[in-house]
Short mmCIF file of C-alpha atoms in Angstrom, two decimals:
data_model
loop_
_atom_site.label_atom_id
_atom_site.label_comp_id
_atom_site.label_asym_id
_atom_site.label_seq_id
_atom_site.Cartn_x
_atom_site.Cartn_y
_atom_site.Cartn_z
CA MET A 29 26.64 -66.77 22.65
CA PRO A 30 26.11 -63.06 23.44
CA PHE A 31 22.74 -61.52 22.74
CA LEU A 32 22.89 -58.66 20.23
CA LYS A 33 20.27 -55.94 20.43
CA ARG A 34 18.85 -54.55 17.27
CA PRO A 35 19.69 -50.88 16.67
CA GLN A 36 16.66 -48.73 17.45
CA THR A 37 15.45 -46.34 14.79
CA THR A 38 15.74 -42.62 15.53
CA GLU A 39 12.75 -41.86 13.40
CA PRO A 40 9.66 -40.90 15.48
CA LEU A 41 6.87 -43.43 15.40
CA VAL A 42 4.43 -40.90 14.08
CA ARG A 43 6.56 -40.27 10.98
CA LEU A 44 7.26 -43.97 10.60
CA TRP A 45 3.58 -44.84 10.62
CA ASP A 46 2.82 -41.96 8.26
CA ARG A 47 5.53 -43.17 5.81
CA LYS A 48 4.22 -46.70 5.93
CA ALA A 49 0.69 -45.51 5.25
CA GLN A 50 1.75 -44.26 1.78
CA LYS A 51 -1.25 -42.03 1.21
CA CYS A 52 -2.19 -41.80 -2.48
CA GLY A 53 -5.18 -40.29 -4.20
CA PRO A 54 -8.00 -38.17 -2.67
CA HIS A 55 -8.31 -38.28 1.10
CA HIS A 56 -10.44 -36.77 3.81
CA THR A 57 -8.85 -34.36 6.25
CA VAL A 58 -5.48 -35.56 7.59
CA TYR A 59 -4.45 -34.00 10.91
CA SER A 60 -0.83 -33.44 12.06
CA VAL A 61 0.40 -33.60 15.63
CA ASN A 62 0.98 -29.88 15.72
CA GLY A 63 -2.60 -29.15 14.79
CA ASP A 64 -2.12 -28.51 11.06
CA GLN A 65 -4.57 -30.18 8.70
CA TYR A 66 -4.72 -30.98 5.03
CA THR A 67 -7.64 -32.04 2.84
CA GLY A 68 -7.02 -33.09 -0.68
CA GLU A 69 -5.10 -35.32 -3.08
CA TRP A 70 -1.89 -37.26 -2.41
CA MET A 71 0.73 -39.13 -4.34
CA ASP A 72 3.40 -41.37 -2.76
CA ASN A 73 2.57 -39.93 0.66
CA LYS A 74 3.01 -36.34 -0.57
CA LYS A 75 0.47 -33.61 -1.22
CA HIS A 76 -0.07 -33.70 -4.95
CA GLY A 77 -2.94 -32.26 -6.94
CA LYS A 78 -5.73 -30.16 -5.54
CA GLY A 79 -5.79 -29.57 -1.81
CA THR A 80 -6.29 -27.25 1.17
CA GLN A 81 -3.72 -26.79 3.92
CA VAL A 82 -4.42 -25.10 7.26
CA TRP A 83 -1.56 -23.97 9.53
CA LYS A 84 -2.83 -23.77 13.10
CA LYS A 85 0.01 -21.70 14.56
CA THR A 86 -0.08 -18.89 11.98
CA GLY A 87 -3.75 -19.10 11.14
CA MET A 88 -2.89 -19.24 7.40
CA ILE A 89 -4.74 -21.35 4.89
CA TYR A 90 -3.75 -22.32 1.31
CA ASP A 91 -6.21 -23.59 -1.24
CA GLY A 92 -4.80 -24.64 -4.64
CA ALA A 93 -2.45 -26.90 -6.55
CA TRP A 94 0.32 -29.01 -5.07
CA ARG A 95 3.22 -30.96 -6.52
CA CYS A 96 5.35 -33.43 -4.63
CA GLY A 97 4.51 -31.84 -1.28
CA LYS A 98 4.97 -28.20 -2.33
CA ARG A 99 2.70 -25.49 -3.57
CA GLU A 100 2.94 -25.50 -7.37
CA GLY A 101 0.59 -23.88 -9.85
CA TYR A 102 -2.39 -21.63 -9.10
CA GLY A 103 -3.48 -21.10 -5.53
CA THR A 104 -4.85 -18.74 -2.93
CA LEU A 105 -3.20 -17.93 0.43
CA SER A 106 -5.37 -16.42 3.16
CA LYS A 107 -5.08 -15.47 6.82
CA THR A 108 -7.44 -15.09 9.75
CA ASP A 109 -8.65 -11.59 10.54
CA PRO A 110 -8.10 -11.01 14.27
CA GLN A 111 -11.28 -8.92 14.59
CA THR A 112 -13.82 -10.75 12.42
CA LYS A 113 -12.17 -14.22 12.75
CA GLU A 114 -12.80 -14.66 9.02
CA TYR A 115 -10.29 -15.48 6.34
CA VAL A 116 -9.00 -12.61 4.18
CA ARG A 117 -6.94 -13.09 1.05
CA VAL A 118 -3.22 -12.44 1.15
CA TYR A 119 -2.03 -13.71 -2.22
CA VAL A 120 -3.77 -15.01 -5.31
CA GLY A 121 -1.70 -16.32 -8.22
CA SER A 122 1.01 -18.71 -9.35
CA TRP A 123 3.40 -20.72 -7.18
CA ARG A 124 6.56 -22.64 -7.84
CA HIS A 125 8.61 -24.74 -5.36
CA ASP A 126 6.45 -23.45 -2.50
CA LYS A 127 7.12 -19.76 -3.36
CA LYS A 128 5.28 -17.01 -5.19
CA ASP A 129 6.45 -17.25 -8.76
CA GLY A 130 4.81 -15.93 -11.92
CA ALA A 131 1.77 -13.65 -12.18
CA GLY A 132 0.00 -12.88 -8.92
CA THR A 133 -1.69 -10.32 -6.65
CA CYS A 134 -0.52 -9.69 -3.10
CA LEU A 135 -2.83 -7.80 -0.67
CA TYR A 136 -0.80 -6.11 2.07
CA SER A 137 -3.69 -4.12 3.52
CA PRO A 138 -7.11 -2.82 2.44
CA SER A 139 -5.37 0.11 0.71
CA ALA A 140 -2.07 -1.42 -0.32
CA PHE A 141 -1.55 -4.17 -2.94
CA TYR A 142 0.81 -5.38 -5.65
CA GLU A 143 -0.24 -6.90 -8.96
CA GLY A 144 2.33 -8.27 -11.34
CA GLN A 145 5.23 -10.69 -11.76
CA TRP A 146 6.97 -12.62 -8.96
CA LYS A 147 10.22 -14.61 -8.71
CA GLU A 148 10.99 -16.72 -5.64
CA ASP A 149 8.68 -14.80 -3.28
CA GLN A 150 9.97 -11.40 -4.48
CA ARG A 151 8.46 -8.83 -6.82
CA SER A 152 10.41 -9.18 -10.04
CA GLY A 153 9.40 -8.26 -13.56
CA TRP A 154 6.62 -5.88 -14.52
CA GLY A 155 4.15 -4.88 -11.81
CA GLN A 156 2.03 -2.23 -10.22
CA MET A 157 2.20 -1.34 -6.50
CA GLN A 158 -0.38 0.75 -4.71
CA TYR A 159 0.97 2.14 -1.40
CA GLU A 160 -0.92 3.08 1.72
CA ASN A 161 0.17 6.71 1.44
CA GLY A 162 -1.60 7.05 -1.89
CA GLU A 163 1.49 6.68 -4.14
CA LEU A 164 1.42 4.36 -7.12
CA TYR A 165 4.36 2.76 -8.93
CA GLU A 166 3.99 0.94 -12.21
CA GLY A 167 6.99 -0.48 -13.98
CA GLU A 168 9.86 -2.95 -13.69
CA TRP A 169 10.96 -4.63 -10.45
CA LEU A 170 13.96 -6.69 -9.34
CA LYS A 171 14.16 -8.46 -6.00
CA ASP A 172 11.40 -6.35 -4.40
CA LYS A 173 12.82 -3.04 -5.60
CA HIS A 174 12.08 -0.60 -8.44
CA HIS A 175 14.55 -1.48 -11.17
CA GLY A 176 14.36 -0.52 -14.83
CA GLN A 177 11.79 1.73 -16.45
CA GLY A 178 8.96 2.90 -14.24
CA LEU A 179 6.37 5.54 -13.37
CA LEU A 180 5.90 6.84 -9.79
CA LEU A 181 2.65 8.74 -9.25
CA LEU A 182 2.63 10.77 -5.99
CA ALA A 183 -0.47 11.36 -3.88
CA ASN A 184 -0.54 15.06 -4.88
CA GLY A 185 -0.58 14.22 -8.59
CA ASN A 186 3.07 14.89 -9.31
CA ARG A 187 4.91 12.09 -11.08
CA PHE A 188 8.29 10.79 -12.16
CA VAL A 189 8.90 8.80 -15.34
CA GLY A 190 12.34 7.37 -15.97
CA THR A 191 15.01 4.87 -15.01
CA TRP A 192 15.32 3.17 -11.63
CA SER A 193 18.09 1.08 -10.08
CA ASP A 194 18.06 -0.67 -6.73
CA GLY A 195 14.92 1.18 -5.68
CA GLN A 196 16.17 4.71 -6.52
CA LYS A 197 16.02 7.06 -9.46
CA ASN A 198 19.14 6.44 -11.47
CA GLY A 199 19.66 7.64 -15.03
CA HIS A 200 17.52 9.80 -17.27
CA GLY A 201 14.08 10.82 -16.13
CA LYS A 202 11.31 13.39 -16.10
CA PHE A 203 9.68 14.84 -12.96
CA PHE A 204 6.31 16.49 -13.59
CA HIS A 205 5.38 19.16 -11.00
CA LEU A 206 1.73 19.33 -12.10
CA ASP A 207 0.73 21.25 -8.98
CA ARG A 208 2.82 24.24 -10.03
CA GLY A 209 3.00 23.67 -13.80
CA GLN A 210 6.66 22.80 -14.26
CA LEU A 211 8.70 19.91 -15.75
CA TYR A 212 12.19 18.92 -14.71
CA GLU A 213 14.08 16.70 -17.16
CA GLY A 214 17.55 15.47 -16.40
CA PHE A 215 19.85 12.88 -14.94
CA TRP A 216 19.59 11.27 -11.49
CA VAL A 217 22.20 9.50 -9.31
CA ASP A 218 20.93 7.49 -6.31
CA GLY A 219 17.69 9.43 -6.11
CA VAL A 220 19.29 12.87 -6.45
CA ALA A 221 18.84 15.03 -9.54
CA LYS A 222 22.32 16.03 -10.73
CA CYS A 223 21.92 17.74 -14.06
CA GLY A 224 18.87 18.84 -16.04
CA THR A 225 16.57 21.54 -17.25
CA MET A 226 13.41 23.10 -15.77
CA SER A 227 10.61 24.33 -18.01
CA ASP A 228 6.95 25.35 -17.76
CA PHE A 229 4.48 22.51 -18.34
CA GLY A 230 0.72 22.74 -17.92
CA ARG A 231 0.66 26.06 -16.11
CA GLU A 232 -2.96 26.63 -17.21
CA ALA A 233 -4.19 23.54 -15.31
CA ALA A 234 -1.82 23.88 -12.31
CA VAL A 235 -3.36 24.27 -8.84
CA ARG A 236 -0.59 26.57 -7.59
CA PRO A 237 1.23 27.88 -10.68
CA THR A 238 4.46 29.82 -10.24
CA VAL A 239 4.16 33.64 -10.24
CA TYR A 240 6.33 34.09 -13.31
CA PRO A 241 6.91 31.74 -16.22
CA ILE A 242 10.38 30.45 -16.81
CA PRO A 243 12.07 32.35 -19.67
CA LYS A 244 13.19 30.28 -22.54
CA ILE A 245 17.01 29.76 -22.65
CA CYS A 246 18.45 28.08 -25.68
CA LEU A 247 21.84 26.42 -25.58
CA GLN A 248 23.83 26.02 -28.69
CA ASP A 249 23.99 22.27 -28.12
CA SER A 250 21.87 21.23 -25.11
CA GLN A 251 22.20 17.49 -25.89
CA ALA A 252 25.99 17.72 -25.68
CA VAL A 253 25.79 19.35 -22.23
CA LEU A 254 23.48 16.56 -20.98
CA ILE A 255 25.64 13.82 -22.46
CA GLU A 256 28.80 15.29 -20.91
CA ALA A 257 27.17 15.67 -17.49
CA ARG A 258 25.75 12.14 -17.62
CA ALA A 259 29.18 10.68 -18.40
CA TYR A 260 30.76 12.79 -15.67
CA PHE A 261 28.45 11.68 -12.93
CA THR A 262 28.45 8.03 -14.00
CA GLU A 263 32.20 7.85 -13.84
CA ASP A 264 32.49 9.94 -10.67
CA LYS A 265 29.88 7.90 -8.83
CA GLU A 266 32.36 4.99 -8.55
CA LYS A 267 35.02 7.21 -7.00
CA SER A 268 33.19 9.45 -4.55
CA THR A 269 29.71 10.46 -3.50
CA GLU A 270 30.68 14.10 -3.46
CA THR A 271 30.80 15.53 -7.04
CA THR A 272 31.78 18.87 -8.52
CA ILE A 273 30.67 19.77 -12.08
CA PRO A 274 33.36 21.45 -14.21
CA SER A 275 32.91 25.16 -14.69
CA HIS A 276 32.31 24.78 -18.42
CA THR A 277 29.25 22.56 -17.82
CA VAL A 278 25.96 24.32 -17.34
CA ALA A 279 24.13 22.41 -14.60
CA ARG A 280 22.72 22.69 -11.11
CA GLN A 281 21.54 20.30 -8.43
CA TYR A 282 17.82 20.02 -7.99
CA VAL A 283 15.79 17.95 -5.55
CA PRO A 284 12.16 17.52 -6.52
#
């Protein structure tokens, strides 16, 4: 009678022993072959509850809640500072399915941070972003880009308030040139002002006011002009990036 060999398992012995161990409840530090280590609670051999994970290769450390082997709930992610060799915070907030999700604060550098809503590791919802160049954006986000209503405060004090889409000014908005005491209000397409009006605003407090004030010009129906221009550029945007305003529309291109 021929001798039949038993089929050998392709699962590494380390994983096989780990699966058979069936860790459950609080444990001391458990070390992985690659140098990673975890200290905390387990359930059915998965990280579950409160625990701390250290990744040796990246120098990252997570301290917080776990669920079925993934980061879930409130937790803090930190990294090793190459100079001081100490841990500095990277993200503090909510997690879901091992990704930033919910309310949280992300620290990009000592002078740049984001505080607000997250969705699947991306800034989505309402949030505030402080940039390294001194600019500040507060408003709505979608997939890591300005999207919706928002305020952009420039480093020189000038600001834009209006509608954003895909990270650019799109739609109605106001650009306050506080350094020279002027206000531009109009309609933007892909970050470019297409139609609007310029008026004096806060000239008394301006650092470098214009030499002459803008004379007041009254249109018989200014709202109708803006509505017509807005409809024109919205429709024309789908056809071509180059647009020409009809001669009967009072408008000019302006780039703040």
